[in-house]
PDB file of C-alpha atoms and ligand atoms in Angstrom:
ATOM      1  CA  MET A 755      38.768-108.111 -33.968  1.00  0.00           C
ATOM      2  CA  LYS A 756      39.318-106.009 -31.303  1.00  0.00           C
ATOM      3  CA  ASN A 757      38.586-103.047 -34.043  1.00  0.00           C
ATOM      4  CA  LYS A 758      34.903-104.211 -34.309  1.00  0.00           C
ATOM      5  CA  ARG A 759      34.961-104.280 -30.335  1.00  0.00           C
ATOM      6  CA  LEU A 760      35.712-100.757 -30.042  1.00  0.00           C
ATOM      7  CA  ARG A 761      33.757 -99.731 -32.548  1.00  0.00           C
ATOM      8  CA  ASN A 762      30.774-101.492 -30.540  1.00  0.00           C
ATOM      9  CA  ASP A 763      31.875 -99.732 -27.585  1.00  0.00           C
ATOM     10  CA  ILE A 764      32.233 -96.141 -29.493  1.00  0.00           C
ATOM     11  CA  ILE A 765      28.439 -96.348 -31.565  1.00  0.00           C
ATOM     12  CA  LEU A 766      26.820 -97.316 -28.190  1.00  0.00           C
ATOM     13  CA  LEU A 767      28.062 -94.517 -26.297  1.00  0.00           C
ATOM     14  CA  LEU A 768      27.069 -91.968 -28.882  1.00  0.00           C
ATOM     15  CA  THR A 769      23.859 -93.443 -28.000  1.00  0.00           C
ATOM     16  CA  LEU A 770      24.178 -92.787 -25.220  1.00  0.00           C
ATOM     17  CA  LEU A 771      25.235 -89.812 -25.344  1.00  0.00           C
ATOM     18  CA  SER A 772      22.158 -89.029 -27.544  1.00  0.00           C
ATOM     19  CA  ALA A 773      19.964 -90.422 -25.118  1.00  0.00           C
ATOM     20  CA  ALA A 774      21.328 -87.653 -22.542  1.00  0.00           C
ATOM     21  CA  LEU A 775      21.317 -85.674 -25.238  1.00  0.00           C
ATOM     22  CA  ALA A 776      17.385 -86.450 -25.484  1.00  0.00           C
ATOM     23  CA  VAL A 777      16.285 -86.283 -21.929  1.00  0.00           C
ATOM     24  CA  TRP A 778      18.348 -82.944 -21.359  1.00  0.00           C
ATOM     25  CA  GLY A 779      16.250 -81.035 -24.070  1.00  0.00           C
ATOM     26  CA  LEU A 780      12.969 -81.809 -23.243  1.00  0.00           C
ATOM     27  CA  VAL A 781      13.908 -80.916 -19.843  1.00  0.00           C
ATOM     28  CA  LYS A 782      14.944 -77.959 -21.188  1.00  0.00           C
ATOM     29  CA  LEU A 783      11.585 -77.348 -23.582  1.00  0.00           C
ATOM     30  CA  ALA A 784       9.594 -78.299 -20.649  1.00  0.00           C
ATOM     31  CA  GLN A 785      10.743 -75.349 -18.487  1.00  0.00           C
ATOM     32  CA  LYS A 786       9.494 -71.902 -20.190  1.00  0.00           C
ATOM     33  CA  LYS A 787      11.383 -69.510 -20.214  1.00  0.00           C
ATOM     34  CA  GLY A 788      10.656 -66.669 -19.025  1.00  0.00           C
ATOM     35  CA  GLY A 789      10.160 -62.852 -19.914  1.00  0.00           C
ATOM     36  CA  PHE A 790       9.215 -61.002 -17.697  1.00  0.00           C
ATOM     37  CA  ALA A 791      10.273 -60.383 -13.862  1.00  0.00           C
ATOM     38  CA  VAL A 792       6.731 -59.458 -11.680  1.00  0.00           C
ATOM     39  CA  VAL A 793       7.118 -57.189  -9.008  1.00  0.00           C
ATOM     40  CA  GLU A 794       4.560 -57.995  -5.698  1.00  0.00           C
ATOM     41  CA  ILE A 795       4.560 -56.198  -2.713  1.00  0.00           C
ATOM     42  CA  ASN A 796       2.024 -57.420  -0.060  1.00  0.00           C
ATOM     43  CA  GLY A 797       0.155 -59.509  -3.298  1.00  0.00           C
ATOM     44  CA  ALA A 798      -0.395 -56.310  -5.460  1.00  0.00           C
ATOM     45  CA  GLU A 799       1.674 -56.044  -8.716  1.00  0.00           C
ATOM     46  CA  THR A 800       4.280 -53.368  -8.156  1.00  0.00           C
ATOM     47  CA  ALA A 801       5.463 -53.665 -11.915  1.00  0.00           C
ATOM     48  CA  ARG A 802       7.701 -55.812 -13.933  1.00  0.00           C
ATOM     49  CA  TYR A 803      10.531 -55.603 -16.685  1.00  0.00           C
ATOM     50  CA  PRO A 804      11.148 -57.626 -19.911  1.00  0.00           C
ATOM     51  CA  LEU A 805      14.722 -60.455 -18.548  1.00  0.00           C
ATOM     52  CA  ASP A 806      16.193 -59.339 -21.870  1.00  0.00           C
ATOM     53  CA  THR A 807      17.125 -55.769 -21.140  1.00  0.00           C
ATOM     54  CA  ASP A 808      19.881 -55.412 -18.720  1.00  0.00           C
ATOM     55  CA  ILE A 809      18.971 -53.464 -15.336  1.00  0.00           C
ATOM     56  CA  GLU A 810      19.627 -52.840 -11.925  1.00  0.00           C
ATOM     57  CA  ILE A 811      16.459 -51.647 -10.013  1.00  0.00           C
ATOM     58  CA  VAL A 812      16.056 -50.767  -6.123  1.00  0.00           C
ATOM     59  CA  ILE A 813      12.751 -51.757  -4.685  1.00  0.00           C
ATOM     60  CA  GLU A 814      11.580 -49.612  -2.154  1.00  0.00           C
ATOM     61  CA  THR A 815       8.533 -51.576  -0.191  1.00  0.00           C
ATOM     62  CA  ALA A 816       6.160 -49.678   1.863  1.00  0.00           C
ATOM     63  CA  ASP A 817       7.235 -49.103   5.184  1.00  0.00           C
ATOM     64  CA  GLY A 818      10.784 -47.758   3.807  1.00  0.00           C
ATOM     65  CA  HIS A 819      13.085 -51.415   3.283  1.00  0.00           C
ATOM     66  CA  GLU A 820      15.013 -51.969   0.198  1.00  0.00           C
ATOM     67  CA  ASN A 821      15.841 -54.855  -2.275  1.00  0.00           C
ATOM     68  CA  LEU A 822      18.141 -54.796  -5.731  1.00  0.00           C
ATOM     69  CA  LEU A 823      16.895 -56.242  -8.525  1.00  0.00           C
ATOM     70  CA  VAL A 824      19.469 -57.799 -10.647  1.00  0.00           C
ATOM     71  CA  ILE A 825      18.291 -58.764 -14.782  1.00  0.00           C
ATOM     72  CA  GLU A 826      21.277 -59.706 -16.269  1.00  0.00           C
ATOM     73  CA  ASN A 827      21.531 -61.784 -19.106  1.00  0.00           C
ATOM     74  CA  GLY A 828      17.885 -62.887 -18.620  1.00  0.00           C
ATOM     75  CA  PHE A 829      17.763 -63.776 -15.188  1.00  0.00           C
ATOM     76  CA  ALA A 830      16.511 -61.775 -12.569  1.00  0.00           C
ATOM     77  CA  ARG A 831      18.372 -62.081  -8.837  1.00  0.00           C
ATOM     78  CA  ILE A 832      17.590 -59.699  -6.019  1.00  0.00           C
ATOM     79  CA  GLU A 833      21.975 -58.312  -5.643  1.00  0.00           C
ATOM     80  CA  ASP A 834      21.183 -56.827  -2.364  1.00  0.00           C
ATOM     81  CA  ALA A 835      18.016 -56.302   0.540  1.00  0.00           C
ATOM     82  CA  ASP A 836      18.191 -54.729   4.367  1.00  0.00           C
ATOM     83  CA  CYS A 837      16.412 -57.598   5.635  1.00  0.00           C
ATOM     84  CA  PRO A 838      17.199 -59.985   8.524  1.00  0.00           C
ATOM     85  CA  ASP A 839      17.597 -63.670   6.965  1.00  0.00           C
ATOM     86  CA  ARG A 840      18.573 -62.485   3.356  1.00  0.00           C
ATOM     87  CA  LEU A 841      17.189 -65.467   2.493  1.00  0.00           C
ATOM     88  CA  CYS A 842      16.033 -63.614  -0.991  1.00  0.00           C
ATOM     89  CA  VAL A 843      20.018 -62.991  -2.002  1.00  0.00           C
ATOM     90  CA  LYS A 844      21.607 -66.812  -0.682  1.00  0.00           C
ATOM     91  CA  GLN A 845      17.844 -67.377  -3.442  1.00  0.00           C
ATOM     92  CA  GLY A 846      20.621 -66.947  -6.650  1.00  0.00           C
ATOM     93  CA  ARG A 847      18.832 -65.986  -9.527  1.00  0.00           C
ATOM     94  CA  ILE A 848      15.829 -67.257 -11.598  1.00  0.00           C
ATOM     95  CA  GLY A 849      14.872 -66.857 -15.321  1.00  0.00           C
ATOM     96  CA  MET A 850      12.058 -70.264 -16.188  1.00  0.00           C
ATOM     97  CA  ALA A 851       8.241 -69.558 -16.010  1.00  0.00           C
ATOM     98  CA  GLY A 852       6.926 -70.143 -12.608  1.00  0.00           C
ATOM     99  CA  GLU A 853      10.139 -69.504 -10.851  1.00  0.00           C
ATOM    100  CA  SER A 854       9.914 -66.642  -7.726  1.00  0.00           C
ATOM    101  CA  ILE A 855      11.524 -65.399  -5.351  1.00  0.00           C
ATOM    102  CA  ILE A 856      10.577 -64.593  -2.254  1.00  0.00           C
ATOM    103  CA  CYS A 857      11.485 -61.730   0.585  1.00  0.00           C
ATOM    104  CA  LEU A 858       9.868 -62.831   3.318  1.00  0.00           C
ATOM    105  CA  PRO A 859      10.433 -59.163   5.807  1.00  0.00           C
ATOM    106  CA  HIS A 860       9.452 -57.595   3.364  1.00  0.00           C
ATOM    107  CA  ARG A 861       6.710 -59.107   1.878  1.00  0.00           C
ATOM    108  CA  LEU A 862       8.137 -59.170  -2.158  1.00  0.00           C
ATOM    109  CA  VAL A 863       7.453 -62.192  -4.392  1.00  0.00           C
ATOM    110  CA  VAL A 864      10.516 -61.177  -7.545  1.00  0.00           C
ATOM    111  CA  ARG A 865       8.350 -64.093 -10.133  1.00  0.00           C
ATOM    112  CA  ILE A 866       8.835 -65.029 -13.470  1.00  0.00           C
ATOM    113  CA  ALA A 867       5.951 -64.776 -16.388  1.00  0.00           C
ATOM    114  CA  GLY A 868       6.038 -66.341 -19.457  1.00  0.00           C
ATOM    115  CA  GLU A 869       6.834 -64.896 -22.685  1.00  0.00           C
ATOM    116  CA  GLU A 870       3.828 -63.097 -23.842  1.00  0.00           C
ATOM    117  CA  GLY A 871       3.402 -61.409 -20.319  1.00  0.00           C
ATOM    118  CA  VAL A 872       0.474 -64.594 -20.115  1.00  0.00           C
ATOM    119  CA  ASP A 873       1.641 -66.713 -15.956  1.00  0.00           C
ATOM    120  CA  ALA A 874       2.337 -70.203 -17.229  1.00  0.00           C
ATOM    121  CA  VAL A 875      -0.251 -72.497 -16.968  1.00  0.00           C
ATOM    122  CA  SER A 876       0.337 -75.353 -14.295  1.00  0.00           C
TER     123      SER A 876
HETATM  124 ZN1   ZN B1507      15.182 -60.716   1.603  1.00  0.00          ZN
END
């Protein structure tokens, strides 16, 4: 009797686990992996970098300020910046299509575009 109950518990646990995995998988599928980090200054695209190539780029804004963009392991982040609030640095790394890092003082946006180079429909 005790064994049977244990087995039922294990089956229940496995069912819950696979359900959780399925949900997690769906969320992951819905979040489309980005293909490019697109740099925009004053609303105009100035450059785009593939996320599958690790690189460090110093982005210079029109008024001579700098943001250090780092692409690593398929993610983009602002590693350093000389803006006063440094919110862009605190925003961390992004890698999913449609995500973006915004540096308001520098009017700089780094956003992730889809694999095909076409923006994801949101
Ligand atoms: Zn900033």
